[in-house]
Coordinates of C-alpha atoms in Angstrom, one line a residue:
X1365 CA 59.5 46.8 83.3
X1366 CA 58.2 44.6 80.7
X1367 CA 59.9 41.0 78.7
X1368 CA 58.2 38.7 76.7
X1369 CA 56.0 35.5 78.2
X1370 CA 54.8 32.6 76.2
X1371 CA 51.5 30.7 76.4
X1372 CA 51.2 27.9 75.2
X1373 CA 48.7 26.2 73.1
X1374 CA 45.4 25.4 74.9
X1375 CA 45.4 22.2 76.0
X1376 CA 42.8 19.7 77.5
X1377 CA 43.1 21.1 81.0
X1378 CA 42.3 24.4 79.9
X1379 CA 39.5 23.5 77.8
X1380 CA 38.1 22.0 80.2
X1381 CA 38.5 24.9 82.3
X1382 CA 36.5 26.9 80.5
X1383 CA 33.5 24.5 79.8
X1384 CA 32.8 24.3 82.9
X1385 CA 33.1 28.2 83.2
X1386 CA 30.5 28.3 80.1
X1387 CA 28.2 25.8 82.6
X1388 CA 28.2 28.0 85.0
X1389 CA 27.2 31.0 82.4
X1390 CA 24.2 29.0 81.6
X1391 CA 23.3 28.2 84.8
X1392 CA 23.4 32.2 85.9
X1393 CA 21.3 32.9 82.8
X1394 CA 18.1 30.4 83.9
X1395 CA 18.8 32.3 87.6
X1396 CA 18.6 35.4 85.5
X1397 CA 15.7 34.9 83.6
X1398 CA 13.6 32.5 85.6
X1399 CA 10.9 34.7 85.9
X1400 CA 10.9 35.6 82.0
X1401 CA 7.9 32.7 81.5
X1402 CA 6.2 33.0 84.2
X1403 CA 6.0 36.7 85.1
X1404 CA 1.9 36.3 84.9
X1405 CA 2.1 32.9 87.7
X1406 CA 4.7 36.1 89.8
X1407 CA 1.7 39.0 89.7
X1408 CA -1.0 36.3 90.6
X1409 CA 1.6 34.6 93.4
X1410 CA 2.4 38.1 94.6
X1411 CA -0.8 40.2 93.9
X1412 CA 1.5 42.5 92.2
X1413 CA 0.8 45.6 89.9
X1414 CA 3.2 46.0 86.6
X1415 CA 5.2 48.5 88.7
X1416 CA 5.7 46.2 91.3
X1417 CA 6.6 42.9 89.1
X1418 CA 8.9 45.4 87.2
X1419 CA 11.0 46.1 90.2
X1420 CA 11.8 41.9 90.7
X1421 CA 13.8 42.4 88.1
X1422 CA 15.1 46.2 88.0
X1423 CA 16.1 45.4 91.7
X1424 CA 17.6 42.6 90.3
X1425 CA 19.3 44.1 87.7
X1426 CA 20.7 47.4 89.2
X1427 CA 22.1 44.8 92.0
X1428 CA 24.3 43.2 89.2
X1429 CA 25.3 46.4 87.5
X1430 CA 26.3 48.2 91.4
X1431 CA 28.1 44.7 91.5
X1432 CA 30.1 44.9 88.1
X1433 CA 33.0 47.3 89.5
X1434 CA 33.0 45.6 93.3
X1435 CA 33.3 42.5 91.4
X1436 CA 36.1 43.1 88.8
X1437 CA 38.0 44.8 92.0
X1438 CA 37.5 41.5 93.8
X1439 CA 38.3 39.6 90.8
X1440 CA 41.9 41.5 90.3
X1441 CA 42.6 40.9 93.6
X1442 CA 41.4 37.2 93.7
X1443 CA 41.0 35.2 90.9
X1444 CA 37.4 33.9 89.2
X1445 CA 37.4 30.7 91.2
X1446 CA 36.2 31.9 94.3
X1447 CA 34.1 34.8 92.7
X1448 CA 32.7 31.9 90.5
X1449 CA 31.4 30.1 93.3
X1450 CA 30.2 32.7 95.8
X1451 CA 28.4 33.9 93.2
X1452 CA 26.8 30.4 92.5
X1453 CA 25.7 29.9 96.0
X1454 CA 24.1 33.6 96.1
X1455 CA 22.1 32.9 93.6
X1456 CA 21.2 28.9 95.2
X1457 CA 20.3 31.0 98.5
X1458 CA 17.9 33.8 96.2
X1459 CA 16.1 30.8 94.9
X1460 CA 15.7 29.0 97.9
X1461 CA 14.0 32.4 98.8
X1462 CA 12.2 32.4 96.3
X1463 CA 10.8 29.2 95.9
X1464 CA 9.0 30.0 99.3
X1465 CA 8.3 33.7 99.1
X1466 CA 4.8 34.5 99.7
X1467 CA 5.2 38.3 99.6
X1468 CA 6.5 41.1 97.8
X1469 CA 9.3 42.1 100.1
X1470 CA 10.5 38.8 100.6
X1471 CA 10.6 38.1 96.4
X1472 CA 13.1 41.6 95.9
X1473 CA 14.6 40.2 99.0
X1474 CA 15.6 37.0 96.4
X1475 CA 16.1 38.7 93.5
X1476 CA 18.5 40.6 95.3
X1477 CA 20.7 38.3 96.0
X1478 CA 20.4 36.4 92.5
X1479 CA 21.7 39.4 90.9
X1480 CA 24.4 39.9 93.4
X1481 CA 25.4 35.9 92.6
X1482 CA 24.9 36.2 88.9
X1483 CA 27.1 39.7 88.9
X1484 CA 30.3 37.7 89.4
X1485 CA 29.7 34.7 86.3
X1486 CA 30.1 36.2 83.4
X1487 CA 33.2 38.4 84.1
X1488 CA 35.0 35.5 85.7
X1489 CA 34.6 33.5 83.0
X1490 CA 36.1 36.2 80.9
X1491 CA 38.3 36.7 83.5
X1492 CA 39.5 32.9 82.6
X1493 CA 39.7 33.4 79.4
X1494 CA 42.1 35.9 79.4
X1495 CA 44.3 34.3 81.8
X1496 CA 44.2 30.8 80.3
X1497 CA 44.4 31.2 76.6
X1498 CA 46.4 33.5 73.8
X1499 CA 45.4 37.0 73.4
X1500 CA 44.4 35.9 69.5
X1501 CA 41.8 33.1 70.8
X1502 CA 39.7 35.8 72.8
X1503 CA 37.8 37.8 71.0
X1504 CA 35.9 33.9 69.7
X1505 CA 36.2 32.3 72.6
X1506 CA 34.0 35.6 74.3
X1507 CA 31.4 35.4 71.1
X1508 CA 31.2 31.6 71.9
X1509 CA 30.6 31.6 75.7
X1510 CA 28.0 35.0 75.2
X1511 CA 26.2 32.5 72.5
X1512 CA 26.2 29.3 74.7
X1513 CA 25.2 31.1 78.0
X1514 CA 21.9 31.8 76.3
X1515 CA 20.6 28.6 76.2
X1516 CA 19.7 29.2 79.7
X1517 CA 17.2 31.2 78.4
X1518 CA 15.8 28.3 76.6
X1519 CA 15.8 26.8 80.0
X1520 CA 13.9 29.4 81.5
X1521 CA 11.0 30.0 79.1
X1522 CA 10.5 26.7 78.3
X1523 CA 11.7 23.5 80.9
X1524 CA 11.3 26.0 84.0
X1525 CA 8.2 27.3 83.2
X1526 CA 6.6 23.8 82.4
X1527 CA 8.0 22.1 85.9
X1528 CA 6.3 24.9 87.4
X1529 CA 3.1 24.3 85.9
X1530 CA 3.1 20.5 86.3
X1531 CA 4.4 20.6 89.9
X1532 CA 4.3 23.8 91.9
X1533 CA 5.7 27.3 92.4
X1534 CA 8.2 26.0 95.3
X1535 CA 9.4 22.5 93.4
X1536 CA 10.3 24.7 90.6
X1537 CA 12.2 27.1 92.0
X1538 CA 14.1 24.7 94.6
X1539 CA 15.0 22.9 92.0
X1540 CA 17.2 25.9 90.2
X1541 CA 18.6 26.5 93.6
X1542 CA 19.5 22.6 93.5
X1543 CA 21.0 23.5 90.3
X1544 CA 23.3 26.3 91.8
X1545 CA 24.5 24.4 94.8
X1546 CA 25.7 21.5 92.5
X1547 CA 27.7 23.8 90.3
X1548 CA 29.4 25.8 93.0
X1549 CA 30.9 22.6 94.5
X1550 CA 32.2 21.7 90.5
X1551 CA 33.6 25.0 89.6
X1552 CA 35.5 25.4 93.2
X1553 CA 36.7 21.6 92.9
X1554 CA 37.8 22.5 88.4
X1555 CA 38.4 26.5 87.9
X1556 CA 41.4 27.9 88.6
X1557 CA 42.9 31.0 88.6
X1558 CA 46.0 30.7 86.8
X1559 CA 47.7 28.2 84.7
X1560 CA 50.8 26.1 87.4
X1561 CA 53.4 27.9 85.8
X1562 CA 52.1 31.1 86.6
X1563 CA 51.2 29.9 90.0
X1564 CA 54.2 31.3 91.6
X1565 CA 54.7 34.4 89.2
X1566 CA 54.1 37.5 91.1
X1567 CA 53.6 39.6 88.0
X1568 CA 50.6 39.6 85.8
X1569 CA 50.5 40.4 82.3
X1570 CA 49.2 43.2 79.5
X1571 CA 47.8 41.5 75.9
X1572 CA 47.0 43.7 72.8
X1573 CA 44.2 41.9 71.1
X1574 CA 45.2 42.8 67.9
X1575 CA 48.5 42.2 67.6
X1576 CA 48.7 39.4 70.4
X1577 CA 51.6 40.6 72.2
X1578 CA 52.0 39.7 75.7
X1579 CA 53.9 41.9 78.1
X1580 CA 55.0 41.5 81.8
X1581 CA 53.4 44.0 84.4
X1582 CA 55.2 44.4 87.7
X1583 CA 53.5 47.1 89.7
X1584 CA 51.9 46.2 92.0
X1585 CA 47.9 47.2 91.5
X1586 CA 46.0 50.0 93.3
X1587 CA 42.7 49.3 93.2
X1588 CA 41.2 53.3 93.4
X1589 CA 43.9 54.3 90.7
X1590 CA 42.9 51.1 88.4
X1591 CA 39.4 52.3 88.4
X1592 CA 40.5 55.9 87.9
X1593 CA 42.7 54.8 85.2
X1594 CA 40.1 52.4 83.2
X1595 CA 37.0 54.9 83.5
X1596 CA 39.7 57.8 82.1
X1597 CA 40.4 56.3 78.7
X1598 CA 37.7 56.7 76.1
X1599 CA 38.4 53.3 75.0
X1600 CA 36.4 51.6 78.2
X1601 CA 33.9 54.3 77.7
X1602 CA 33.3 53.6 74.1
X1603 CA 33.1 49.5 75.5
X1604 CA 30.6 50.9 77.8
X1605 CA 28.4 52.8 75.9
X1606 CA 28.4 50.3 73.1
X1607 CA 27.0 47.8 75.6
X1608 CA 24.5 50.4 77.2
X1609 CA 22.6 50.6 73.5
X1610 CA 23.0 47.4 72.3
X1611 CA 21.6 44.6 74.4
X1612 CA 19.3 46.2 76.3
X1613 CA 15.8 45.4 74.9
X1614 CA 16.7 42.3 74.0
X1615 CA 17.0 41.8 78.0
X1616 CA 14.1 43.9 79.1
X1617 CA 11.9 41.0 76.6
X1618 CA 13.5 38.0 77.7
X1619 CA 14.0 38.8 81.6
X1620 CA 10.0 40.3 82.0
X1621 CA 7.8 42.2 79.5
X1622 CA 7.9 39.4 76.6
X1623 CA 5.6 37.0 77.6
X1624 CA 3.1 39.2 78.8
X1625 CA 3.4 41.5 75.4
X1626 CA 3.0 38.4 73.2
X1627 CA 0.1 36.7 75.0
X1628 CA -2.0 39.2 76.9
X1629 CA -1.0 42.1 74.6
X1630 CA -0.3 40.3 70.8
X1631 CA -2.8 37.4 71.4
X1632 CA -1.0 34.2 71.3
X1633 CA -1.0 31.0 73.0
X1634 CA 1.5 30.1 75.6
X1635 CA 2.4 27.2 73.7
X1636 CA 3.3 29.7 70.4
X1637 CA 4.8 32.6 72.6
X1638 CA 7.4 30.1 74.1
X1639 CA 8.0 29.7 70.8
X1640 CA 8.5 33.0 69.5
X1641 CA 10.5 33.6 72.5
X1642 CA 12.8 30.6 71.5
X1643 CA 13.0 31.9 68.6
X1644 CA 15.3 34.9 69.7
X1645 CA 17.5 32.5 71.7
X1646 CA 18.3 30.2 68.2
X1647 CA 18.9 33.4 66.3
X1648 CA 21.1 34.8 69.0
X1649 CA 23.1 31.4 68.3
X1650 CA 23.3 31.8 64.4
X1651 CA 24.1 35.5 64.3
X1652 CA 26.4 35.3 67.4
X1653 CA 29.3 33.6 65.3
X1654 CA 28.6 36.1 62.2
X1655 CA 29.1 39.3 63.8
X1656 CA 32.2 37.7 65.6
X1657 CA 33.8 36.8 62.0
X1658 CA 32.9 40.7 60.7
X1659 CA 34.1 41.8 64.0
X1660 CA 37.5 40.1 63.6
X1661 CA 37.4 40.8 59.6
X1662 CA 37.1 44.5 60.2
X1663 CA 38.4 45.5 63.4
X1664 CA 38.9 49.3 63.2
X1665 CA 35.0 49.3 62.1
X1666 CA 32.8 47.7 64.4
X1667 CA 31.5 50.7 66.4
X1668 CA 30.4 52.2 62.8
X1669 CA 29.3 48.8 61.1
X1670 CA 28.1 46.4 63.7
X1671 CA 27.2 48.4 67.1
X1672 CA 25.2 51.1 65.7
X1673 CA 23.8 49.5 62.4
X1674 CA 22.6 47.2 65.3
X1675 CA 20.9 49.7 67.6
X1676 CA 19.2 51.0 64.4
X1677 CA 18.1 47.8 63.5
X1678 CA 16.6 47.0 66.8
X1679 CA 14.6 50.6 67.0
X1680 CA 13.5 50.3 63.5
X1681 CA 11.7 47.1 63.7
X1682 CA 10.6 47.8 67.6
X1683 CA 8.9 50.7 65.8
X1684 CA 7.1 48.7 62.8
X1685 CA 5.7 46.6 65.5
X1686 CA 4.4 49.1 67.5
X1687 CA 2.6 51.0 64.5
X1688 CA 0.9 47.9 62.9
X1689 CA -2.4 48.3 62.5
X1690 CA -4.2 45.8 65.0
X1691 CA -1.8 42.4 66.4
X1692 CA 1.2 41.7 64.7
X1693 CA 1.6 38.9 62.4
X1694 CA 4.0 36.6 63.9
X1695 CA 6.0 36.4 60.9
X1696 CA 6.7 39.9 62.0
X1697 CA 7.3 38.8 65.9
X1698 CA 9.9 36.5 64.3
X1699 CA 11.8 39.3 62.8
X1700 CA 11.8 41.0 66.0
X1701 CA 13.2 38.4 67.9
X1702 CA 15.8 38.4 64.8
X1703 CA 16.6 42.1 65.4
X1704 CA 16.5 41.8 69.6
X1705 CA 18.8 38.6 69.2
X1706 CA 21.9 40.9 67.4
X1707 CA 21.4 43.1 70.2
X1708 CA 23.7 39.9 72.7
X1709 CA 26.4 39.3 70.1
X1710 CA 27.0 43.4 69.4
X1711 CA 27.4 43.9 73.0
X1712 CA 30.2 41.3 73.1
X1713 CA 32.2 43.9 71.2
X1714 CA 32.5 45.7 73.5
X1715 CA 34.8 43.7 75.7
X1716 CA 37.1 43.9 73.1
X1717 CA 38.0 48.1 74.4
X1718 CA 38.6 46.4 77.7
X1719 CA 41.2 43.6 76.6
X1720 CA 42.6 45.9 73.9
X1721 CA 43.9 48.9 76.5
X1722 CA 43.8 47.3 80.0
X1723 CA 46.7 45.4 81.5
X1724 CA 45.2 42.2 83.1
X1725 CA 46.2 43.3 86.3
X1726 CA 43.0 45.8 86.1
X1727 CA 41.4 43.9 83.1
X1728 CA 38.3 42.6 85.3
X1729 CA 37.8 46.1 86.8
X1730 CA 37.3 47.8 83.0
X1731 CA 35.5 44.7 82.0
X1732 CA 32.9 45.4 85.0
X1733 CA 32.3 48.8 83.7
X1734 CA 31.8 47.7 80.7
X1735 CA 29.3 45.1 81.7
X1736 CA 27.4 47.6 83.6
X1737 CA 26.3 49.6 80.8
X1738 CA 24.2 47.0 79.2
X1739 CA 22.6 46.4 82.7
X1740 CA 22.1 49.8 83.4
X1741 CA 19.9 50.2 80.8
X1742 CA 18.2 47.2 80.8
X1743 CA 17.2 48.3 84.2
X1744 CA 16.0 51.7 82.9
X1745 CA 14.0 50.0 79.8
X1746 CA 12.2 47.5 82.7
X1747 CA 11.2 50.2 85.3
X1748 CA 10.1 52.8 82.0
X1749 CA 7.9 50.0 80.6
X1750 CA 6.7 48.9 84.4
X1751 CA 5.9 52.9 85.1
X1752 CA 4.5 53.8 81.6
X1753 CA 1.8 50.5 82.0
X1754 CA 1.0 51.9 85.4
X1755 CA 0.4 55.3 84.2
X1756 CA -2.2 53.7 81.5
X1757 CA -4.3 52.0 83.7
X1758 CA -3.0 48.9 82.7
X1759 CA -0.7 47.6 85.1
X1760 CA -2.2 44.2 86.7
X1761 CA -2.8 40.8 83.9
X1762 CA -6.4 41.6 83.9
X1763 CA -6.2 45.2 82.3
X1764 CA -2.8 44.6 80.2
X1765 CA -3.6 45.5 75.9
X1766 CA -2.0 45.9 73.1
X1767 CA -2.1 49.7 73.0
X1768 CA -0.9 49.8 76.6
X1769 CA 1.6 47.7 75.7
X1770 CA 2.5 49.5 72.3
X1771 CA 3.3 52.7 74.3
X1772 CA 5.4 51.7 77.3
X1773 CA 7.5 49.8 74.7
X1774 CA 8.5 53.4 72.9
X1775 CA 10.2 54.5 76.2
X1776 CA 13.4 52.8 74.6
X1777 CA 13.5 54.9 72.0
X1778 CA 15.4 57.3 74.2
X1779 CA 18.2 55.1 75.7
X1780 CA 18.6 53.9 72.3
X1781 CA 19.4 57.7 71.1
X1782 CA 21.3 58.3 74.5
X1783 CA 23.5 55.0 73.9
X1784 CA 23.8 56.0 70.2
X1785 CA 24.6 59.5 70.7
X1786 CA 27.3 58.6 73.4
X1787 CA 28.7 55.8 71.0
X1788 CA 29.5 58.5 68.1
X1789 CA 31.4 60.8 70.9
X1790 CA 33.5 58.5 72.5
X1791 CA 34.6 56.8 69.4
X1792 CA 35.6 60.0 68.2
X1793 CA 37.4 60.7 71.4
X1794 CA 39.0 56.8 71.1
X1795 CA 40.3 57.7 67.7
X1796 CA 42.2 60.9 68.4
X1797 CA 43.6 59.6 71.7
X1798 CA 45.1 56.6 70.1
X1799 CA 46.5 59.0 67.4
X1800 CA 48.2 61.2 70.3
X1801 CA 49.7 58.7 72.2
X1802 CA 51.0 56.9 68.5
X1803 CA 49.6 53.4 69.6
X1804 CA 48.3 50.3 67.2
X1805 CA 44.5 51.2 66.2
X1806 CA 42.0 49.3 68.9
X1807 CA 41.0 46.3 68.0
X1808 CA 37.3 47.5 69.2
X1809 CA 36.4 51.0 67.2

């Protein structure tokens, strides 16, 4: 059964809501990526081969994608304010590890539990999105809280990694688990599930992104047959393939392997690779709102003119660097954190498959697989780059180089043609279903 229910226009309250919802994206981010600038201090701290720093954060990473679908089930059947803060004190506790983690063992042992914590931010916040404000506001109000979560990464290669330096291993890392206490207590005491209106509703509601409507569900929701049901349409794989190919290497640079490739491998000085590094996180900002007006300008072409142009883009200029004669330029380093930072904007296309044919009632359980792709690969590109130093002799700070480097960085080159490969197929499959079943073209293709 199905009628018609109104939202009204956003007001400060809701806002609000999701500000503080953005926060606590920014805050998972420096958990995610505090060891990006200071994976060199982690191998000497831990006496730990490239194999063995690699799996801090592929442990770390296959946690949060095993999480995404336990997560959006939870979600469904909860609501993002609890998720939001479990997950924040999770990811206090892994840095309280870690801030006093001596060994090995004990540092997976964190990192284990920071992805577990940082699994449940980001599709909470979506999850508040989609329950606080019109259908027509989300596909913007996603681009924006995917561009400002990344300033955490700012956080990470730069603030973090200087505390550290000037103080110790254990201030510095205390200090992010400070960080993620404080915030759990403010988004438990803010977020909120649902607007007071809806309090009391039993029901839940379906939106079509692209035309806006807004339709009453009544069943009630079976968890088994809701993932069943959101893995079966083409549409949530297309939204997961698109985000297996398009975010990953940014990731694998920012959460490990770029600060050792730009100092010990392309030469530079900290100082100028922080820089570099930056430099992905500022262009990640400007081309975050571009691709988002394209994305809305042109909605039955964004698998074909924004997702794949971008995974070509990134391979192509991956591969330039690799084959230059001698160290890069960094003109040229510049341009590759211009083609890695597209890589975080495309991906947040592919939320749009999940809004566009899920009924919220299962929303956060197709948004988890969806989520999972880009992290499943991320994790592959780590642990291929870890293995493929490893295999070259070259897998402790002492014995890193540029050629080592310039090889295990090719071992992307075939997720890319997976992700791309699978991208083509299941759009085609996306496109013939919604002809069959007569429905409004997806606002995600």
């Amino acid at each position: 059964m199905t009628s018609t229910l109104r939202l009204d226009r956003p007001g400060w309250r809701t806002w609000t809501l999701w500000a503080v919802g953005v926060l606590a994206y920014v805050v998972s981010i420096i958990n995610r990526t505090s060891l990006s600038a200071v994976g060199v201090d982690a191998a000497v701290r831990f006496g730990a081969d490239a194999s063995a720093l690699s799996m801090f954060a592929v442990i770390q990473l296959f946690v949060y994608g095993a999480m995404q679908i336990p997560v959006g089930l939870l979600l469904d059947r909860f609501g993002a304010r609890p998720m939001i803060a479990i997950g924040m004190v999770l990811m206090a506790v892994g840095q309280l590890v870690m801030a006093f983690a001596d060994a090995v063992g004990i540092g997976i042992l964190a990192r284990v539990l920071i992805g577990a914590g940082d699994a449940a931010i980001f599709p909470s916040v979506l999850r508040v999105i989609a329950t606080w404000f019109p259908a027509q506001r989300a596909p913007v109000l996603v681009q924006l809280t995917g561009i400002i979560g990344q300033l955490g990464q700012i956080v990470a290669v730069v603030p973090l990694a200087a505390l550290l330096h000037a103080t110790s291993w254990s201030v510095a890392f205390g200090s992010v688990a400070g960080l993620g206490l404080l915030f759990a207590v403010l988004t438990f005491l803010i977020i909120r599930n649902r607007p007071p209106e809806r309090r009391s509703d039993p029901v839940d509601t379906s939106v079509d992104t692209q035309t806006g409507a807004i339709r009453v569900v009544r069943s009630a929701p079976d968890l088994r047959k809701g993932f069943r049901e959101s893995w079966a349409h083409p549409g949530t794989r297309l939204g997961f393939w698109s985000h297996f190919a398009t975010p990953f290497a940014g990731t694998a640079f920012m959460l490990l392997w770029g600060f050792p490739f730009l100092t010990a491998g392309e030469g530079l000085a900290p100082a100028t690779a922080s820089l570099v590094m930056t430099s992905l996180v500022l262009f990640s900002i400007l081309s975050g709102p571009v691709i988002g007006a394209l994305s809305s300008r042109h909605p039955t072409r964004r698998s074909r003119w924004l997702v794949l142009p971008t995974v070509v883009f990134q391979a192509v200029v991956w591969i330039v660097v690799i084959v230059w004669p001698g160290q890069a330029p960094v003109w040229l380093l510049v341009v590759l954190m211009f083609a890695l930072s597209t890589g975080g904007p495309a991906s947040m296309i592919a939320f749009d498959h999940a809004r566009t044919f899920t009924p919220s009632h299962r929303l956060s359980t197709a948004t988890g697989i969806v989520n999972g792709g880009g992290f499943l690969a991320a994790l592959l590109a780590i642990l291929f780059i870890g293995i493929a130093m490893d295999v070259q002799g070259a897998g402790s700070p002492e014995t890193y180089s540029l050629d080592a480097f310039r090889l295990a960085f090719l071992t992307q080159v075939p997720l890319w043609l997976v992700g791309g490969t699978a991208i083509v197929i299941e759009r085609g499959r996306t496109i013939r279903h919604v002809s069959r079943t007569d429905s409004p073209p997806p606002s995600g293709r």
